[in-house]
Every structure is written in C-alpha cells, then in structure tokens.
GROMACS .gro file of C-alpha atoms in nm:
model
  461
    1MET     CA    1  -0.146   1.475   0.762
    2TYR     CA    2   0.169   1.654   0.871
    3ALA     CA    3   0.470   1.459   0.987
    4SER     CA    4   0.638   1.571   1.306
    5HIS     CA    5   1.010   1.627   1.330
    6GLU     CA    6   1.051   1.311   1.529
    7ASP     CA    7   0.882   1.121   1.254
    8ILE     CA    8   1.136   1.225   0.993
    9GLY     CA    9   1.446   1.187   1.193
   10TYR     CA   10   1.512   1.542   1.315
   11ASP     CA   11   1.521   1.683   1.665
   12LEU     CA   12   1.432   2.035   1.762
   13GLU     CA   13   1.507   2.170   2.113
   14ASP     CA   14   1.353   2.480   2.271
   15ASP     CA   15   1.633   2.728   2.339
   16PRO     CA   16   1.547   3.088   2.292
   17LYS     CA   17   1.915   3.194   2.297
   18ALA     CA   18   2.038   3.009   1.994
   19LYS     CA   19   1.920   2.916   1.644
   20LYS     CA   20   1.913   2.546   1.548
   21ILE     CA   21   2.075   2.363   1.265
   22LEU     CA   22   1.900   2.033   1.211
   23LYS     CA   23   2.117   1.752   1.096
   24PRO     CA   24   1.963   1.462   0.899
   25HIS     CA   25   1.966   1.132   1.084
   26PRO     CA   26   2.259   0.911   0.977
   27ASP     CA   27   2.021   0.614   0.920
   28ILE     CA   28   1.801   0.795   0.669
   29ASP     CA   29   1.875   0.672   0.313
   30GLY     CA   30   2.149   0.449   0.446
   31GLY     CA   31   2.284   0.255   0.739
   32TRP     CA   32   1.997   0.071   0.928
   33ALA     CA   33   1.760   0.176   0.651
   34TRP     CA   34   1.874  -0.121   0.437
   35MET     CA   35   1.777  -0.348   0.730
   36MET     CA   36   1.434  -0.200   0.706
   37ILE     CA   37   1.417  -0.302   0.340
   38LEU     CA   38   1.525  -0.657   0.427
   39SER     CA   39   1.269  -0.678   0.705
   40SER     CA   40   0.987  -0.548   0.489
   41PHE     CA   41   1.097  -0.788   0.214
   42PHE     CA   42   1.043  -1.087   0.440
   43VAL     CA   43   0.723  -0.951   0.565
   44HIS     CA   44   0.593  -0.945   0.209
   45ILE     CA   45   0.712  -1.294   0.158
   46LEU     CA   46   0.547  -1.431   0.479
   47ILE     CA   47   0.222  -1.242   0.452
   48MET     CA   48   0.137  -1.149   0.092
   49GLY     CA   49   0.311  -1.465  -0.049
   50SER     CA   50   0.113  -1.684   0.191
   51GLN     CA   51  -0.208  -1.525   0.087
   52MET     CA   52  -0.147  -1.545  -0.288
   53ALA     CA   53  -0.074  -1.922  -0.240
   54LEU     CA   54  -0.408  -1.997  -0.069
   55GLY     CA   55  -0.536  -2.155  -0.393
   56VAL     CA   56  -0.350  -2.474  -0.293
   57LEU     CA   57  -0.541  -2.490   0.030
   58ASN     CA   58  -0.870  -2.398  -0.146
   59VAL     CA   59  -0.845  -2.721  -0.342
   60GLU     CA   60  -0.787  -2.925  -0.023
   61TRP     CA   61  -1.090  -2.757   0.146
   62LEU     CA   62  -1.314  -2.841  -0.150
   63GLU     CA   63  -1.216  -3.209  -0.120
   64GLU     CA   64  -1.245  -3.214   0.257
   65PHE     CA   65  -1.577  -3.036   0.320
   66HIS     CA   66  -1.762  -3.081  -0.011
   67GLN     CA   67  -1.915  -2.737   0.000
   68SER     CA   68  -1.983  -2.504  -0.299
   69ARG     CA   69  -1.708  -2.312  -0.461
   70GLY     CA   70  -1.866  -1.981  -0.368
   71LEU     CA   71  -1.883  -2.071   0.005
   72THR     CA   72  -1.540  -2.217   0.015
   73ALA     CA   73  -1.378  -1.916  -0.161
   74TRP     CA   74  -1.487  -1.699   0.125
   75VAL     CA   75  -1.206  -1.841   0.345
   76SER     CA   76  -0.941  -1.720   0.113
   77SER     CA   77  -1.107  -1.393   0.022
   78LEU     CA   78  -1.161  -1.296   0.390
   79SER     CA   79  -0.786  -1.345   0.451
   80MET     CA   80  -0.687  -1.115   0.159
   81GLY     CA   81  -0.965  -0.857   0.194
   82ILE     CA   82  -0.939  -0.805   0.570
   83THR     CA   83  -0.567  -0.746   0.545
   84LEU     CA   84  -0.636  -0.435   0.319
   85ILE     CA   85  -0.940  -0.306   0.500
   86VAL     CA   86  -0.930  -0.306   0.865
   87GLY     CA   87  -0.581  -0.428   0.951
   88LEU     CA   88  -0.661  -0.747   1.153
   89GLY     CA   89  -0.415  -1.032   1.167
   90SER     CA   90  -0.158  -1.000   0.901
   91GLY     CA   91  -0.250  -0.638   0.847
   92MET     CA   92  -0.102  -0.548   1.183
   93ALA     CA   93   0.237  -0.656   1.050
   94TYR     CA   94   0.193  -0.562   0.687
   95LEU     CA   95   0.112  -0.196   0.735
   96PRO     CA   96   0.409  -0.113   0.964
   97ALA     CA   97   0.638  -0.291   0.719
   98VAL     CA   98   0.531  -0.045   0.441
   99VAL     CA   99   0.520   0.263   0.662
  100MET     CA  100   0.867   0.209   0.819
  101VAL     CA  101   1.038   0.181   0.484
  102GLY     CA  102   0.889   0.530   0.393
  103ARG     CA  103   1.013   0.671   0.730
  104TYR     CA  104   1.377   0.557   0.669
  105PHE     CA  105   1.396   0.673   0.307
  106GLN     CA  106   1.354   1.019   0.161
  107LYS     CA  107   1.567   1.056  -0.151
  108ARG     CA  108   1.526   0.693  -0.272
  109ARG     CA  109   1.185   0.617  -0.133
  110ALA     CA  110   1.040   0.478  -0.460
  111LEU     CA  111   1.334   0.237  -0.509
  112ALA     CA  112   1.315   0.133  -0.147
  113GLN     CA  113   0.945   0.049  -0.169
  114GLY     CA  114   0.993  -0.125  -0.497
  115LEU     CA  115   1.266  -0.354  -0.359
  116SER     CA  116   1.061  -0.439  -0.052
  117THR     CA  117   0.747  -0.520  -0.237
  118THR     CA  118   0.917  -0.769  -0.467
  119GLY     CA  119   0.884  -1.000  -0.176
  120THR     CA  120   0.524  -1.057  -0.280
  121GLY     CA  121   0.631  -1.234  -0.605
  122PHE     CA  122   0.904  -1.436  -0.442
  123GLY     CA  123   0.679  -1.526  -0.151
  124THR     CA  124   0.401  -1.650  -0.379
  125PHE     CA  125   0.645  -1.871  -0.567
  126LEU     CA  126   0.804  -2.014  -0.253
  127MET     CA  127   0.481  -2.055  -0.053
  128THR     CA  128   0.305  -2.229  -0.330
  129VAL     CA  129   0.582  -2.487  -0.358
  130LEU     CA  130   0.596  -2.521   0.017
  131LEU     CA  131   0.224  -2.563   0.075
  132LYS     CA  132   0.194  -2.821  -0.215
  133TYR     CA  133   0.473  -3.029  -0.057
  134LEU     CA  134   0.331  -3.000   0.300
  135CYS     CA  135  -0.020  -3.086   0.192
  136ALA     CA  136   0.102  -3.397   0.005
  137GLU     CA  137   0.320  -3.516   0.291
  138TYR     CA  138   0.126  -3.418   0.604
  139GLY     CA  139  -0.225  -3.308   0.502
  140TRP     CA  140  -0.362  -2.959   0.493
  141ARG     CA  141  -0.417  -2.929   0.870
  142ASN     CA  142  -0.060  -3.000   0.959
  143ALA     CA  143   0.056  -2.790   0.663
  144MET     CA  144  -0.127  -2.493   0.820
  145PHE     CA  145   0.037  -2.563   1.155
  146ILE     CA  146   0.381  -2.562   0.992
  147GLN     CA  147   0.293  -2.245   0.791
  148GLY     CA  148   0.196  -2.080   1.115
  149ALA     CA  149   0.529  -2.175   1.270
  150VAL     CA  150   0.718  -2.031   0.971
  151SER     CA  151   0.504  -1.716   1.000
  152LEU     CA  152   0.637  -1.668   1.357
  153ASN     CA  153   0.951  -1.523   1.181
  154LEU     CA  154   0.743  -1.214   1.154
  155CYS     CA  155   0.854  -1.143   1.513
  156VAL     CA  156   1.213  -1.132   1.395
  157CYS     CA  157   1.109  -0.888   1.123
  158GLY     CA  158   0.931  -0.670   1.377
  159ALA     CA  159   1.244  -0.683   1.607
  160LEU     CA  160   1.447  -0.528   1.322
  161MET     CA  161   1.203  -0.233   1.292
  162ARG     CA  162   1.319   0.030   1.532
  163PRO     CA  163   1.213   0.392   1.553
  164LEU     CA  164   1.456   0.658   1.445
  165SER     CA  165   1.658   0.795   1.742
  166PRO     CA  166   1.675   1.179   1.779
  167GLY     CA  167   1.913   1.345   1.548
  168LYS     CA  168   2.184   1.594   1.644
  169VAL     CA  169   2.125   1.967   1.679
  170GLU     CA  170   2.385   2.240   1.671
  171ASN     CA  171   2.342   2.580   1.838
  172CYS     CA  172   2.423   2.910   1.658
  173PRO     CA  173   2.466   3.239   1.849
  174ARG     CA  174   2.209   3.514   1.770
  175GLY     CA  175   2.288   3.721   1.471
  176GLU     CA  176   2.456   3.436   1.281
  177GLU     CA  177   2.276   3.260   1.006
  178PRO     CA  178   2.298   2.887   0.983
  179SER     CA  179   2.521   2.758   0.707
  180ALA     CA  180   2.298   2.477   0.608
  181VAL     CA  181   1.926   2.433   0.552
  182PRO     CA  182   1.767   2.113   0.678
  183ALA     CA  183   1.646   1.882   0.408
  184TYR     CA  184   1.292   1.786   0.501
  185SER     CA  185   1.107   1.500   0.349
  186ALA     CA  186   0.818   1.543   0.111
  187GLU     CA  187   0.563   1.443   0.380
  188SER     CA  188   0.680   1.722   0.613
  189VAL     CA  189   0.646   2.005   0.347
  190LYS     CA  190   0.326   1.896   0.182
  191SER     CA  191   0.186   2.232   0.102
  192GLY     CA  192   0.476   2.477   0.139
  193PRO     CA  193   0.852   2.501   0.087
  194LEU     CA  194   0.925   2.543   0.451
  195GLY     CA  195   0.763   2.270   0.657
  196VAL     CA  196   0.878   2.406   0.992
  197THR     CA  197   0.734   2.760   0.932
  198GLU     CA  198   0.397   2.608   0.812
  199GLU     CA  199   0.376   2.375   1.104
  200GLN     CA  200   0.454   2.648   1.348
  201ASP     CA  201   0.187   2.867   1.188
  202ARG     CA  202  -0.068   2.594   1.215
  203GLN     CA  203  -0.015   2.537   1.591
  204PRO     CA  204  -0.326   2.606   1.800
  205GLU     CA  205  -0.340   2.887   2.057
  206ASN     CA  206  -0.301   2.627   2.334
  207GLU     CA  207   0.075   2.614   2.251
  208GLY     CA  208   0.113   2.931   2.451
  209ASN     CA  209   0.021   2.727   2.755
  210VAL     CA  210   0.302   2.485   2.676
  211CYS     CA  211   0.553   2.773   2.655
  212ASP     CA  212   0.416   2.910   2.985
  213LEU     CA  213   0.479   2.570   3.146
  214GLN     CA  214   0.828   2.557   3.010
  215ALA     CA  215   0.901   2.905   3.153
  216GLN     CA  216   0.766   2.803   3.486
  217GLU     CA  217   0.970   2.493   3.485
  218CYS     CA  218   1.290   2.696   3.417
  219GLN     CA  219   1.199   2.934   3.706
  220GLY     CA  220   1.118   2.653   3.936
  221GLN     CA  221   1.458   2.477   3.927
  222THR     CA  222   1.526   2.594   4.276
  223ARG     CA  223   1.202   2.456   4.396
  224PRO     CA  224   1.171   2.106   4.530
  225ARG     CA  225   1.219   1.829   4.277
  226LYS     CA  226   0.856   1.713   4.332
  227ASN     CA  227   0.722   2.038   4.178
  228ALA     CA  228   0.959   2.008   3.879
  229ARG     CA  229   0.824   1.657   3.809
  230ALA     CA  230   0.468   1.794   3.830
  231PHE     CA  231   0.553   2.062   3.572
  232ARG     CA  232   0.706   1.802   3.339
  233VAL     CA  233   0.388   1.590   3.358
  234LEU     CA  234   0.169   1.894   3.285
  235LYS     CA  235   0.397   1.993   2.992
  236THR     CA  236   0.370   1.640   2.850
  237VAL     CA  237  -0.005   1.628   2.887
  238SER     CA  238  -0.042   1.972   2.730
  239GLN     CA  239   0.181   1.873   2.431
  240LEU     CA  240  -0.021   1.555   2.381
  241THR     CA  241  -0.350   1.742   2.385
  242VAL     CA  242  -0.215   1.987   2.133
  243ARG     CA  243  -0.109   1.701   1.899
  244VAL     CA  244  -0.439   1.514   1.937
  245GLN     CA  245  -0.637   1.828   1.860
  246LYS     CA  246  -0.419   1.912   1.551
  247GLY     CA  247  -0.432   1.555   1.429
  248PHE     CA  248  -0.810   1.536   1.460
  249GLY     CA  249  -0.851   1.870   1.285
  250ASP     CA  250  -0.634   1.759   0.992
  251TRP     CA  251  -0.816   1.433   0.966
  252TYR     CA  252  -1.161   1.596   0.978
  253SER     CA  253  -1.070   1.858   0.720
  254GLY     CA  254  -0.909   1.600   0.492
  255TYR     CA  255  -1.218   1.369   0.489
  256PHE     CA  256  -1.518   1.584   0.567
  257GLY     CA  257  -1.408   1.950   0.547
  258THR     CA  258  -1.366   2.192   0.253
  259ALA     CA  259  -1.062   1.991   0.140
  260SER     CA  260  -1.249   1.660   0.135
  261LEU     CA  261  -1.105   1.405  -0.108
  262PHE     CA  262  -1.457   1.308  -0.220
  263THR     CA  263  -1.514   1.654  -0.371
  264ASN     CA  264  -1.256   1.554  -0.636
  265ARG     CA  265  -1.464   1.382  -0.899
  266MET     CA  266  -1.159   1.228  -1.065
  267PHE     CA  267  -1.051   1.072  -0.736
  268VAL     CA  268  -1.407   0.936  -0.688
  269ALA     CA  269  -1.382   0.775  -1.032
  270PHE     CA  270  -1.047   0.625  -0.940
  271VAL     CA  271  -1.204   0.471  -0.621
  272PHE     CA  272  -1.474   0.309  -0.837
  273TRP     CA  273  -1.202   0.161  -1.052
  274ALA     CA  274  -1.026   0.014  -0.751
  275LEU     CA  275  -1.351  -0.147  -0.643
  276PHE     CA  276  -1.356  -0.349  -0.966
  277ALA     CA  277  -0.992  -0.395  -1.042
  278TYR     CA  278  -0.828  -0.610  -0.767
  279SER     CA  279  -1.068  -0.904  -0.783
  280SER     CA  280  -0.967  -0.992  -1.139
  281PHE     CA  281  -0.603  -1.019  -1.020
  282VAL     CA  282  -0.689  -1.220  -0.716
  283ILE     CA  283  -0.935  -1.475  -0.871
  284PRO     CA  284  -0.669  -1.662  -1.075
  285PHE     CA  285  -0.464  -1.722  -0.759
  286ILE     CA  286  -0.764  -1.877  -0.585
  287HIS     CA  287  -0.926  -2.084  -0.857
  288LEU     CA  288  -0.645  -2.172  -1.100
  289PRO     CA  289  -0.529  -2.480  -0.900
  290GLU     CA  290  -0.878  -2.629  -0.935
  291ILE     CA  291  -0.907  -2.529  -1.298
  292VAL     CA  292  -0.579  -2.716  -1.363
  293SER     CA  293  -0.725  -3.026  -1.203
  294LEU     CA  294  -1.040  -2.998  -1.403
  295TYR     CA  295  -0.834  -2.980  -1.724
  296ASN     CA  296  -0.627  -3.286  -1.611
  297LEU     CA  297  -0.303  -3.075  -1.607
  298SER     CA  298  -0.207  -3.144  -1.251
  299GLU     CA  299   0.113  -3.329  -1.336
  300GLN     CA  300   0.256  -3.041  -1.536
  301ASN     CA  301   0.129  -2.794  -1.293
  302ASP     CA  302   0.300  -2.969  -1.009
  303MET     CA  303   0.635  -2.928  -1.189
  304PHE     CA  304   0.587  -2.549  -1.220
  305PRO     CA  305   0.264  -2.408  -1.085
  306LEU     CA  306   0.086  -2.150  -1.297
  307THR     CA  307   0.041  -1.923  -1.002
  308SER     CA  308   0.423  -1.914  -0.965
  309ILE     CA  309   0.449  -1.795  -1.324
  310ILE     CA  310   0.221  -1.503  -1.243
  311ALA     CA  311   0.419  -1.426  -0.934
  312ILE     CA  312   0.764  -1.433  -1.103
  313VAL     CA  313   0.657  -1.228  -1.410
  314HIS     CA  314   0.477  -0.986  -1.173
  315ILE     CA  315   0.820  -0.888  -1.026
  316PHE     CA  316   0.954  -0.801  -1.372
  317GLY     CA  317   0.640  -0.621  -1.456
  318LYS     CA  318   0.666  -0.382  -1.161
  319VAL     CA  319   1.026  -0.295  -1.251
  320ILE     CA  320   0.980  -0.255  -1.625
  321LEU     CA  321   0.649  -0.063  -1.609
  322GLY     CA  322   0.798   0.168  -1.341
  323ALA     CA  323   1.107   0.236  -1.558
  324VAL     CA  324   0.894   0.305  -1.865
  325ALA     CA  325   0.663   0.542  -1.678
  326ASP     CA  326   0.967   0.743  -1.559
  327LEU     CA  327   1.074   0.824  -1.917
  328PRO     CA  328   1.027   1.195  -1.983
  329CYS     CA  329   0.833   1.137  -2.310
  330ILE     CA  330   0.590   0.881  -2.156
  331SER     CA  331   0.271   0.958  -1.970
  332VAL     CA  332   0.211   0.756  -1.650
  333TRP     CA  333  -0.164   0.751  -1.722
  334ASN     CA  334  -0.108   0.595  -2.065
  335VAL     CA  335   0.116   0.324  -1.922
  336PHE     CA  336  -0.146   0.259  -1.651
  337LEU     CA  337  -0.430   0.240  -1.895
  338ILE     CA  338  -0.244   0.012  -2.134
  339ALA     CA  339  -0.154  -0.233  -1.851
  340ASN     CA  340  -0.517  -0.239  -1.740
  341PHE     CA  341  -0.643  -0.318  -2.091
  342THR     CA  342  -0.376  -0.588  -2.119
  343LEU     CA  343  -0.494  -0.748  -1.794
  344VAL     CA  344  -0.857  -0.739  -1.905
  345PHE     CA  345  -0.765  -0.895  -2.231
  346SER     CA  346  -0.579  -1.176  -2.054
  347ILE     CA  347  -0.881  -1.241  -1.826
  348PHE     CA  348  -1.106  -1.281  -2.129
  349LEU     CA  349  -0.859  -1.519  -2.302
  350LEU     CA  350  -0.793  -1.740  -1.997
  351PRO     CA  351  -1.120  -1.957  -2.027
  352LEU     CA  352  -1.031  -2.030  -2.397
  353MET     CA  353  -0.699  -2.187  -2.310
  354HIS     CA  354  -0.701  -2.563  -2.230
  355THR     CA  355  -0.338  -2.661  -2.250
  356TYR     CA  356  -0.066  -2.604  -2.002
  357ALA     CA  357   0.151  -2.399  -2.247
  358SER     CA  358  -0.133  -2.164  -2.345
  359LEU     CA  359  -0.234  -2.114  -1.982
  360ALA     CA  360   0.126  -2.042  -1.901
  361VAL     CA  361   0.140  -1.768  -2.167
  362ILE     CA  362  -0.184  -1.609  -2.035
  363CYS     CA  363  -0.058  -1.628  -1.677
  364ALA     CA  364   0.261  -1.454  -1.784
  365LEU     CA  365   0.056  -1.174  -1.940
  366ILE     CA  366  -0.154  -1.147  -1.620
  367GLY     CA  367   0.159  -1.122  -1.407
  368PHE     CA  368   0.332  -0.858  -1.627
  369SER     CA  369   0.028  -0.640  -1.678
  370SER     CA  370  -0.060  -0.650  -1.307
  371GLY     CA  371   0.272  -0.482  -1.238
  372TYR     CA  372   0.080  -0.153  -1.275
  373PHE     CA  373   0.033  -0.170  -0.903
  374SER     CA  374   0.372   0.000  -0.866
  375LEU     CA  375   0.227   0.299  -1.056
  376MET     CA  376  -0.081   0.334  -0.833
  377PRO     CA  377   0.094   0.585  -0.587
  378VAL     CA  378   0.207   0.805  -0.877
  379VAL     CA  379  -0.137   0.807  -1.037
  380THR     CA  380  -0.297   0.890  -0.701
  381GLU     CA  381  -0.054   1.177  -0.650
  382ASP     CA  382  -0.142   1.316  -0.988
  383LEU     CA  383  -0.508   1.322  -0.887
  384VAL     CA  384  -0.493   1.465  -0.535
  385GLY     CA  385  -0.149   1.616  -0.492
  386THR     CA  386   0.124   1.538  -0.242
  387GLU     CA  387  -0.062   1.690   0.048
  388HIS     CA  388  -0.344   1.432   0.041
  389LEU     CA  389  -0.146   1.137  -0.095
  390ALA     CA  390  -0.136   0.937   0.231
  391ASN     CA  391  -0.513   0.960   0.298
  392ALA     CA  392  -0.605   0.904  -0.069
  393TYR     CA  393  -0.384   0.603  -0.112
  394GLY     CA  394  -0.526   0.455   0.204
  395ILE     CA  395  -0.874   0.486   0.058
  396ILE     CA  396  -0.762   0.324  -0.271
  397ILE     CA  397  -0.609   0.030  -0.077
  398CYS     CA  398  -0.933  -0.010   0.118
  399ALA     CA  399  -1.132  -0.022  -0.210
  400ASN     CA  400  -0.895  -0.289  -0.334
  401GLY     CA  401  -0.954  -0.490  -0.013
  402ILE     CA  402  -1.328  -0.479  -0.077
  403SER     CA  403  -1.270  -0.599  -0.431
  404ALA     CA  404  -1.049  -0.885  -0.305
  405LEU     CA  405  -1.308  -0.977  -0.047
  406LEU     CA  406  -1.596  -1.012  -0.288
  407GLY     CA  407  -1.426  -1.130  -0.608
  408PRO     CA  408  -1.333  -1.494  -0.542
  409PRO     CA  409  -1.666  -1.587  -0.381
  410PHE     CA  410  -1.849  -1.428  -0.670
  411ALA     CA  411  -1.644  -1.642  -0.921
  412GLY     CA  412  -1.721  -1.951  -0.723
  413TRP     CA  413  -2.084  -1.872  -0.707
  414ILE     CA  414  -2.098  -1.836  -1.083
  415PHE     CA  415  -1.935  -2.182  -1.115
  416ASP     CA  416  -2.189  -2.331  -0.884
  417ILE     CA  417  -2.465  -2.205  -1.118
  418THR     CA  418  -2.307  -2.282  -1.456
  419GLN     CA  419  -2.065  -2.569  -1.356
  420LYS     CA  420  -1.792  -2.387  -1.554
  421TYR     CA  421  -1.532  -2.125  -1.475
  422ASP     CA  422  -1.565  -1.977  -1.815
  423PHE     CA  423  -1.849  -1.744  -1.720
  424SER     CA  424  -1.676  -1.643  -1.394
  425PHE     CA  425  -1.384  -1.495  -1.587
  426TYR     CA  426  -1.608  -1.344  -1.857
  427ILE     CA  427  -1.838  -1.159  -1.603
  428CYS     CA  428  -1.527  -1.050  -1.396
  429GLY     CA  429  -1.369  -0.920  -1.712
  430LEU     CA  430  -1.683  -0.720  -1.795
  431LEU     CA  431  -1.688  -0.574  -1.445
  432TYR     CA  432  -1.329  -0.484  -1.490
  433MET     CA  433  -1.408  -0.303  -1.811
  434VAL     CA  434  -1.667  -0.095  -1.618
  435GLY     CA  435  -1.383   0.008  -1.388
  436ILE     CA  436  -1.163   0.108  -1.679
  437LEU     CA  437  -1.447   0.321  -1.810
  438PHE     CA  438  -1.403   0.532  -1.499
  439LEU     CA  439  -1.030   0.558  -1.569
  440LEU     CA  440  -1.109   0.702  -1.916
  441ILE     CA  441  -1.276   0.999  -1.757
  442GLN     CA  442  -0.941   1.149  -1.683
  443PRO     CA  443  -0.804   1.175  -2.040
  444CYS     CA  444  -1.148   1.281  -2.166
  445VAL     CA  445  -1.157   1.564  -1.917
  446GLN     CA  446  -0.811   1.667  -2.020
  447MET     CA  447  -0.895   1.665  -2.394
  448THR     CA  448  -1.210   1.863  -2.327
  449GLU     CA  449  -1.017   2.123  -2.130
  450GLN     CA  450  -0.752   2.148  -2.399
  451SER     CA  451  -1.006   2.193  -2.679
  452ARG     CA  452  -1.190   2.456  -2.468
  453ARG     CA  453  -0.864   2.649  -2.405
  454LYS     CA  454  -0.785   2.642  -2.782
  455TYR     CA  455  -1.134   2.770  -2.867
  456THR     CA  456  -1.106   3.046  -2.602
  457ASP     CA  457  -0.762   3.150  -2.730
  458GLY     CA  458  -0.887   3.157  -3.089
  459ALA     CA  459  -1.184   3.372  -2.983
  460HIS     CA  460  -0.962   3.624  -2.815
  461VAL     CA  461  -0.736   3.635  -3.116
   0.00000   0.00000   0.00000
C-alpha cells in the first residue's frame, strides 16, 4: 500500500504558479515522537503484559470450575489469539500503538519499535506479580475488576497519540529549482526512488475531474458563497472516491492479482512456520503456574515466578539478537534459525526438569531464544521486499494469532488424556520442528541456485 503525504508528515498544496519544497515535520524522529514511544510502551505493558500473565488466572479458574485443562485454556488462548487475528478488544488499542510509532519515525524506526515493544517483557513481570497478589488478597474475580480499572489507563495512552499536523511548504518561482529534496519515508517510495512521481503516475483518470472542480472553484469565487461550498463538497467527495478506488486496487493486486504474496513459495513456507511457532512460546506462560504447583515448587515460584524470568530475559534477547543480526558478517537468516532451534531444544528439555533451579535455566533459554521476534520484520522483508512488507507482516502476525489460539488448549487436551504435561511439550516441540523444516527451504533453495550458477559458469568456460 502507498502512504499519502499526510501520512508521512508532509503537505502538498495545489498551486500551478510555483514549485513546492516539502519540509519534514518537526515531530518526525524527535519532539512528540518520543511521547509516542512512551505511550506505545505502556500499551504493551497493559495489553501484552496482561495476556502473558494469564497463567496466574488459569490456575484460579481450574480450582474454581473444576473443568478440564483443555477447556479452561481456551479462555486464555482466545484472549491472545483474537488480539492478533481480528483486532477485537485489546487489538483495537494494540495495533494503533504499533502503527503510530512507525508514522512518527523514519530514520530510527527500528530503534523506536524495539524500545516500545520492550514493554511486553516489563508488563509480563509486573502483571504476574500484581495478579498473584490480588488473587491472594481479594480473589480472582475482584482481581479482574482491579485489572480492568488499571487497563483504563489505555485511554491516557490513546490521548497521547495525535495525528501529525500538516508540515510547512515553501513556494519557488517558476524557473528556479528547489534547493532541497524532500526526504520521504521508506513506505512512500516502496518501488521507486521518487515516491511523488510514482504516486502521481498511478493516479486514476478520475483525478482530472478533481482538477476541473478546483478550476471551477477558483472561477466561481465571485459567485455566491453557497455555490463555493457546493464545489468544495464535490471536490472532497471526488478526492475520497479516488482514494478509495486506488486503495482497493492496491489491496486487490497485492492479495489476489499478479503481485499476490501467495505466489511467492518462500513466503508461503514462512506462513506455515508461523502457524506452528507461536504456540510453543505461549504454552509455558499459560501452563507453567500449574506445573509449578504439581511439582510442589509454589513457594519458590512465589518469590520469583518462572514466567517473569522468561519475560525479563526476553527483553535482553530482543536487543542482543537484533545487534548480532546487524553485524555485516552475520546472516539474519542464520541468527533466526539458530534462535528457533534453541527454542525447540528448550521446549524438549522443559518436561525433564523437576527442580526450580533447572526450570529457571530452561525458562531463561526460552526467553532469550524467543527474542527472534524482533527479527521477523527483517526476515519478512528479505522474502517479499519493502513494497509488500506491510501486507506480508500482517499475514504473518495473523498466522501467529492462530497458533496462539490453538496451542494452549491443545496442550491442555493432551494433559487430560495422559495426566502429564510431558507429552504436551513433546508434541508441541515436534510440531515446531515441522515449522522449522519449512524455514530450511530458504537456505536449501539458495544453495541449489548457487551450485546451478557455478555449474552454468563452468559449462560456459
């Protein structure tokens, strides 16, 4: 999809007698942009942190309703999965928090997103401690009331998110070249070096009607004010129609046309990986509190919950893996694959640990290796390019949501059959390995192409 000039903080007026110099908005990469990071940080604390701490409430629901593990886990998995699929409830606040940070940052967008998403780790730690205390003091029902009251602070976070005001435009007489070239964001120049030229070339023929209306409005300044207002309304309606038609055309071509993402076999393989991956990361957050009680480790876990260990180390994992992947001699795909293998290895080892210290070590490995989530946008861009990154990443997040929706109930259902969580982690680990096999298609294809090129070059020689 192509971003408009209003979306990236620039303003462009229609004056045929002068050329325009677009000045970047003063709040982009600075000013109020840092308040957007702060707002998004607290949104991650209140939404994602609360969801990752639902394992505390899962134990309370099991004791209260005496239902099966598989049925009870649906409550937590629905909360996590629906946030990433269809945007209900928390998703209505979570998605704007991510998008607005991208709108306010261009040069340091990756750093800004990284700082804001660390709120997930902090929120998981804080919400786990808070919910355990509230459930012990007031019961889980009153704890949820208090948590809902705390979540009302999302209104404050939303109040801090304001759209970019129009930037300043300077006029240049005809014959004079502008002394500066506007710095457009990556999203506005997705398939060409000059986003304005490309966007103008892509305008439908209906834009001529808009120009005619503008000319009529200029000629009709001497007419009654009522006619001028009518012309403005017609111009607005015409512009809106053009934008809707253009947006629908881009959306249709991106998903179902010749440029469909699903014609990219590597991207389809990546989607299959996403369907298996996220569940193995979510399952420990939901079922670890009960596993701790089954192992009679509740006293030690109350002092420092295992889910909090995952959350804290997860923060460092995002930063360290991102820094390593940025090194010039390191392949992002290799870092991504190693982190995935480490996570699978940790999932397989978790059922074998029966002491608090050993479980803490495994949880630290899970937290660190799951930091590869910060590399997902980079890997997605390598597969589909910058032009289709927004749509492709949305599909990957949706696949993760499906995985989060089905994973915890499946693990609970396995427990109901076997009366052990061991097989739940083993089976989920095997499913994760199936997802990693899809990831291995990428390096295999690259190796095949390289060997084919060498053979072709040798034959020509």
